[in-house]
Coordinates of C-alpha atoms in Angstrom, one line a residue:
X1 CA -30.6 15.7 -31.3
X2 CA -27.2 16.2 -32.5
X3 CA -27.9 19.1 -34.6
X4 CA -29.9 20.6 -31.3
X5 CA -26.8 20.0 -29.2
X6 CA -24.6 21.5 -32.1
X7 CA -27.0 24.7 -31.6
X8 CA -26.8 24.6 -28.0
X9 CA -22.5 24.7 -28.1
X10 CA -22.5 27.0 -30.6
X11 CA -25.1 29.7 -29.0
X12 CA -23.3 29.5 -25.6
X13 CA -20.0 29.7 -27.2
X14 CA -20.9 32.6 -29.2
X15 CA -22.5 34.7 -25.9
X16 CA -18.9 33.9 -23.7
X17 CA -16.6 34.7 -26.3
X18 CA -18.6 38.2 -27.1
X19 CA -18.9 39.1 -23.6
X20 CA -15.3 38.1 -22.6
X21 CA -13.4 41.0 -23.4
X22 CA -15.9 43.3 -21.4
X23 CA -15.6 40.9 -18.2
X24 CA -11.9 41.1 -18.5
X25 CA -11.5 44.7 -19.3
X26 CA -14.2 45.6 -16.5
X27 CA -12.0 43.1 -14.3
X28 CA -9.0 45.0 -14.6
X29 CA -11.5 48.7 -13.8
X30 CA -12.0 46.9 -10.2
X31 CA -8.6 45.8 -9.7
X32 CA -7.3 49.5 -10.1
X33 CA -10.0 51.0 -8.1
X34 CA -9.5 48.0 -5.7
X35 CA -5.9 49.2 -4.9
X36 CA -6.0 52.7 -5.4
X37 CA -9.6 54.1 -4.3
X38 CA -9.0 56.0 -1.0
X39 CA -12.7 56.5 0.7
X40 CA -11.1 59.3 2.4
X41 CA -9.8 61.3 -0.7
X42 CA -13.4 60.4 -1.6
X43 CA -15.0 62.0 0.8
X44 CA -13.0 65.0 0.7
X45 CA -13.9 65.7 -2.8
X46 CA -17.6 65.3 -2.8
X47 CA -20.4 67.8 -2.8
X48 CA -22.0 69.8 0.0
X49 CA -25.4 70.2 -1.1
X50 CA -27.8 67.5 -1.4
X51 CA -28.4 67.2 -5.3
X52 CA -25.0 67.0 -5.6
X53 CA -24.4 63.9 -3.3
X54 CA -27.0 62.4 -4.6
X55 CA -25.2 63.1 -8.6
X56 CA -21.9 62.6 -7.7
X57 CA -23.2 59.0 -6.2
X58 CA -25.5 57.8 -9.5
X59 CA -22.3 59.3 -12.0
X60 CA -19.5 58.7 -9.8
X61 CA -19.0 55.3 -11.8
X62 CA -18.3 57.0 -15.2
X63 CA -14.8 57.5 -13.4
X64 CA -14.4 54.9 -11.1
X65 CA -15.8 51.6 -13.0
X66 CA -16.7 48.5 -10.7
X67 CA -18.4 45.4 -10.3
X68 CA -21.7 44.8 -8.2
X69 CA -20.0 43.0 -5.7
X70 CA -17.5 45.3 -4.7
X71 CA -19.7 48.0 -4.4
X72 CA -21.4 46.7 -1.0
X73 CA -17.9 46.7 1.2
X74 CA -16.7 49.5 -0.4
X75 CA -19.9 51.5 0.3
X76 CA -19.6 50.1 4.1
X77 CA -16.2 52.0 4.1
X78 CA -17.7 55.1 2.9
X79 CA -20.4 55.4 4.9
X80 CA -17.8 54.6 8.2
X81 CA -15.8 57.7 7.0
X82 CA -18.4 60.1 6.9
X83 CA -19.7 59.9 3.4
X84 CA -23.4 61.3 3.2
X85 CA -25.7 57.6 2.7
X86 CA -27.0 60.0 -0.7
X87 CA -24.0 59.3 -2.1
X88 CA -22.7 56.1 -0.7
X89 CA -26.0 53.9 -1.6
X90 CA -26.4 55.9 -4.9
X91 CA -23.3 54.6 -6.2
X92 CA -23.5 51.2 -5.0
X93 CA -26.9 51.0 -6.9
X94 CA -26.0 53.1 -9.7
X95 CA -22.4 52.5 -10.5
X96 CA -22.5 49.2 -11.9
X97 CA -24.2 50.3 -14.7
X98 CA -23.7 53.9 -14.6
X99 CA -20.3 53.1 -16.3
X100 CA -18.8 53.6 -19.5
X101 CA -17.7 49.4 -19.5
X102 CA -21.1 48.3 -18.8
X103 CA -22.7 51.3 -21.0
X104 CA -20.3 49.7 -24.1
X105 CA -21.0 46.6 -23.6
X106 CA -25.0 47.2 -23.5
X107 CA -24.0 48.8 -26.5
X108 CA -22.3 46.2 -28.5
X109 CA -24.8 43.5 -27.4
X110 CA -28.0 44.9 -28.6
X111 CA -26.1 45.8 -32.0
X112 CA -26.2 49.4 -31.3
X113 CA -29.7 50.2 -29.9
X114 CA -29.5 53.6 -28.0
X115 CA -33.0 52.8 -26.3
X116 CA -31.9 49.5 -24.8
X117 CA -28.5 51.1 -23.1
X118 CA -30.7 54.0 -22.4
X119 CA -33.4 52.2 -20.6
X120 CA -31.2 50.2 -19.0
X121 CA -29.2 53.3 -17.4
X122 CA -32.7 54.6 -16.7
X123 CA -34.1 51.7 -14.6
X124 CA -31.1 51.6 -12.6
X125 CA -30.8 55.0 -12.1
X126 CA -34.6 56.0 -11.0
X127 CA -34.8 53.1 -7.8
X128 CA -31.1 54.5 -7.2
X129 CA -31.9 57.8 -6.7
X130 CA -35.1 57.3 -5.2
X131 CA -33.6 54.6 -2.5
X132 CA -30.7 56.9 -1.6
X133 CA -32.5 60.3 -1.2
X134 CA -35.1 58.3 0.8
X135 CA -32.1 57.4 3.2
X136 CA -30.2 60.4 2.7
X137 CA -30.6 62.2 6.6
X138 CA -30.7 58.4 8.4
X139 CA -27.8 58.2 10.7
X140 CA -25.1 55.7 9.4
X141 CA -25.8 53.5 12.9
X142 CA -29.3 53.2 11.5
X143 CA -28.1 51.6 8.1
X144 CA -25.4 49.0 8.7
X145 CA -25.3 46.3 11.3
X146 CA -24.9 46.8 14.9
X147 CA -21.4 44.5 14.6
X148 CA -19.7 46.1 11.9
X149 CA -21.0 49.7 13.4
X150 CA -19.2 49.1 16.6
X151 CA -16.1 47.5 15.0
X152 CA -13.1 49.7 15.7
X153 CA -11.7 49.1 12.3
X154 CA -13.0 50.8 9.8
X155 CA -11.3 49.5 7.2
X156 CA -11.9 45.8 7.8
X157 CA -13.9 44.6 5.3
X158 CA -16.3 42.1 7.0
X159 CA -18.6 41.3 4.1
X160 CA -18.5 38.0 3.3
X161 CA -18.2 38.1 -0.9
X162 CA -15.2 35.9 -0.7
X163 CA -12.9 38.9 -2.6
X164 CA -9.9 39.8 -1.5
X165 CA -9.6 43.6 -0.4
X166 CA -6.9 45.1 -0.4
X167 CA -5.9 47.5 2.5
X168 CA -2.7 49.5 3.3
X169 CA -0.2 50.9 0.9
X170 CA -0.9 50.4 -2.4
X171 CA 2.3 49.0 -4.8
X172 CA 3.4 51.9 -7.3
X173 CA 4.7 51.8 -10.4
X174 CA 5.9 48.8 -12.0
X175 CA 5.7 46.6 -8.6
X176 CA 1.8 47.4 -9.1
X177 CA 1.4 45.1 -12.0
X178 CA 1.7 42.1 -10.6
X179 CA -1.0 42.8 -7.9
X180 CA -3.2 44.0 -10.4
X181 CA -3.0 41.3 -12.9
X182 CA -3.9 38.7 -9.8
X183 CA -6.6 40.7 -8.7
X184 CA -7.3 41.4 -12.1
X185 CA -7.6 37.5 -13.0
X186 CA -9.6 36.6 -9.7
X187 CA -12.0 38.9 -10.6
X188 CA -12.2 37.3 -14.0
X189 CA -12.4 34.0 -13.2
X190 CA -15.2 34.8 -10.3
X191 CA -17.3 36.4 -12.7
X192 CA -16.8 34.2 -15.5
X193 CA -18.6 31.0 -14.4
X194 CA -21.6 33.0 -13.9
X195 CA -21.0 34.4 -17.7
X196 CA -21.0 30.7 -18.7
X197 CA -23.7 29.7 -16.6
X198 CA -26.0 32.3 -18.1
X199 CA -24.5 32.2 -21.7
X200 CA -26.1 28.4 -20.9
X201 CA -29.3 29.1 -19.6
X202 CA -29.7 31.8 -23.1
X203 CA -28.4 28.9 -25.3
X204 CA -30.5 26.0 -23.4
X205 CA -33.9 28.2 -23.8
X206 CA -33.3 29.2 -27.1
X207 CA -32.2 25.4 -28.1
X208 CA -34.6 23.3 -26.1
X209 CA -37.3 25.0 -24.8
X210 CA -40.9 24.7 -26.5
X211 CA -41.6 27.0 -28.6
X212 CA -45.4 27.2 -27.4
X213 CA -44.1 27.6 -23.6
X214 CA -41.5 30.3 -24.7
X215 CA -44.1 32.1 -27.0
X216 CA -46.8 32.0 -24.2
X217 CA -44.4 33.6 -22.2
X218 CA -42.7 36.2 -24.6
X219 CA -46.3 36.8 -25.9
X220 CA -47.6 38.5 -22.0
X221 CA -45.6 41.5 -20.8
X222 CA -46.3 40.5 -17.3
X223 CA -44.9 36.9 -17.5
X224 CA -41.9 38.0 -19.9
X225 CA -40.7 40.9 -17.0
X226 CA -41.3 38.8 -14.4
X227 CA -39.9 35.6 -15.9
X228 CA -36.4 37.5 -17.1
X229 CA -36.3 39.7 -13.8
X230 CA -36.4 35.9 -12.2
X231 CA -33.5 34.5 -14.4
X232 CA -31.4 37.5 -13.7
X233 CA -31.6 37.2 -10.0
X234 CA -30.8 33.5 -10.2
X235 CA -27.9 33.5 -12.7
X236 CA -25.9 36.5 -11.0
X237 CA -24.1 37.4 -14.3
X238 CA -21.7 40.0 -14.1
X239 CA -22.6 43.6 -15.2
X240 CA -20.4 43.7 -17.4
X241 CA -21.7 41.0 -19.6
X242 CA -25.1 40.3 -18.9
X243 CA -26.1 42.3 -21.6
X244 CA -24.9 39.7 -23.8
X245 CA -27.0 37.0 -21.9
X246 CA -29.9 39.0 -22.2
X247 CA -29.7 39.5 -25.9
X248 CA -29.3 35.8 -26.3
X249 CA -33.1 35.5 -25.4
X250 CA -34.3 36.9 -28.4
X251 CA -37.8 35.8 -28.8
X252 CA -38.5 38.5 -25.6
X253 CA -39.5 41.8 -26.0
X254 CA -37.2 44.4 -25.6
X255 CA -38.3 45.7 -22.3
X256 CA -38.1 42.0 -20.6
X257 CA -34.2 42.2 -21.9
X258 CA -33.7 45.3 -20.2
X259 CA -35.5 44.7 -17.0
X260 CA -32.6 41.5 -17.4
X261 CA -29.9 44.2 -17.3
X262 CA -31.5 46.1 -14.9
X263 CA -32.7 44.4 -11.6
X264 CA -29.3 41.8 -12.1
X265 CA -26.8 44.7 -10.6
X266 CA -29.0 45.4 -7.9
X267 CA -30.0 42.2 -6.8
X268 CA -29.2 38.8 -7.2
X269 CA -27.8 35.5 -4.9
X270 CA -24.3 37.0 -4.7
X271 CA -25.7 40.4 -3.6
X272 CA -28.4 39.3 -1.1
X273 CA -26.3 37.7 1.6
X274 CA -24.0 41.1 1.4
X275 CA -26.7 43.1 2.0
X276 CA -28.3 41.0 4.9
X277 CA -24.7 40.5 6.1
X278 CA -23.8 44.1 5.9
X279 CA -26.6 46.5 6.5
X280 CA -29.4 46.8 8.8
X281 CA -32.7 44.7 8.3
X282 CA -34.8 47.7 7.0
X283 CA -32.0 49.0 4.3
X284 CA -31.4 45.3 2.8
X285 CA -35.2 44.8 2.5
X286 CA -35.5 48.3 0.9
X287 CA -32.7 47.3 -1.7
X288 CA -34.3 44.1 -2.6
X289 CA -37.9 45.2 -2.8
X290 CA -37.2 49.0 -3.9
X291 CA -35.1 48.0 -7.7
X292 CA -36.9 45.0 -8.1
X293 CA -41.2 46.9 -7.7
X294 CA -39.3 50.0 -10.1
X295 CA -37.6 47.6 -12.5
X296 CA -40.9 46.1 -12.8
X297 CA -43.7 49.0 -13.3
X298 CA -41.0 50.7 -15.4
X299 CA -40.5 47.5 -17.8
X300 CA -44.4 47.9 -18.0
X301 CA -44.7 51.3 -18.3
X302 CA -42.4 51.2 -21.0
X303 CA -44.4 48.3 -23.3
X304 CA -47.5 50.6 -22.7
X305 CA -46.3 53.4 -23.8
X306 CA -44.3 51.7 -26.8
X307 CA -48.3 50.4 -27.6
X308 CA -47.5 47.1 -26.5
X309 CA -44.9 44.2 -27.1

């Protein structure tokens, strides 16, 4: 028991420690854009035509990094200033993965596999572009809330992720640090007890569950997608780090560790309420049910066309 529990703290530690320096350096990406994104210099700058909304959207997070989290109010901001629903939901799906942090740190964690970072950009990126060009000519009063519709201020932030957004005149030069290092570490330390709580989950499977059980599962592609598509949604990690949770399950195929990666940015218990809370009844069901039925059938499609686990 004591060498189990040996191999339990040592797994856990391992997966944290690896995935800290991504959580913090993606923490300090949100705090910047947090204080210095303008939606309306956004909107300004954005394509005309429709496949360039709908590009700019799945991209625009290779230049403006963020977490999952604050990509629901910031989209709600968007879309009250006049930014095409294209773009606005693409990049709230897209962008926290679509990102060179995340696209790193998939990197580093799967010890430098192109076709996991790839599939994972993939699965993320078809639901994205398939939700957001669906919803693309829908009036903005058909996609959020009556409430926050009708509020007057379009700015206030109303979405209930228990982050503090900043509004007003951002702090310049070296007055700006301060607010950035405390957004900075409140993002961090957020994030980082659902990076412990899944770097435990990895450790306590690997460590402590039957073998038998865990091979019966790993051993069906159905039950191994479904099973780490299920964990993801209930641990919540952090796109920047769940990459490293996901590798921790080992004795899963690949394509179960990716759908992991995948379906976690889109939805999970810290996203749900947001997008109940923030959007119509219709959008929030489509961006549950939408990632999750792709994520799925593309996991699968994948292990068929690989010729199985």
């Amino acid at each position: 028991m004591e060498e189990q529990a040996a191999i339990f703290a040592t797994i856990a530690t391992a997966i944290v420690l690896e995935a800290s320096p991504f959580l913090l350096l993606g923490s300090l990406f949100a705090a910047v854009f947090e204080l210095y994104a303008e939606p309306e210099a956004l909107a300004r700058r954005l394509p005309s035509s429709r496949p360039g909304q709908l590009l700019a959207g799945l991209f625009g997070g290779l230049l403006l990094p963020t977490c999952e989290c604050g990509t629901v109010p910031l989209t709600r901001r968007l879309l009250a200033k006049g930014v095409s629903p294209r773009t606005a939901l693409a990049f709230m799906l897209a962008a926290p993965v679509a990102n060179p942090v995340v696209l790193a740190g998939t990197y580093v964690a799967f010890r430098g596999e192109w076709s996991m970072v790839l599939g994972r950009l993939a699965m993320v990126l078809v639901p994205a572009a398939a939700l957001a060009w669906a919803a693309g000519e829908v009036p903005v009063r058909k996609l959020l809330r009556a409430r926050l519709d009708a509020s007057p201020h379009g700015d206030g932030c109303a979405c209930g992720c228990g982050h503090e957004h900043h509004h007003g005149p951002a702090p310049r030069g070296l007055r700006a640090i301060p607010r950035l290092l405390a957004l900075a570490g409140q993002e961090f330390l957020h994030m980082a007890g659902f990076l412990i709580l899944g770097a435990l989950a990895a450790a306590a499977v690997k460590t402590f569950l039957p073998q038998d059980l865990l091979f019966g599962l790993a051993s069906s592609p159905v039950l191994a997608i479904a099973a780490m598509m299920l964990l993801a949604v209930l641990l919540s990690v952090c796109s920047e780090a769940d990459a490293f949770v996901a590798a921790g399950f080992a004795s899963f195929p690949m394509q179960a560790q990716v759908a992991f990666t995948a379906i976690g940015p889109m939805v999970d218990l810290k996203l749900l309420p947001l997008y109940f809370g923030v959007f119509a009844r219709p959008l929030a069901v489509a961006l549950v049910v939408v990632p999750a039925v792709s994520v799925f059938f593309l996991s699968l499609a994948w292990v068929w066309l690989g010729g199985g686990l």
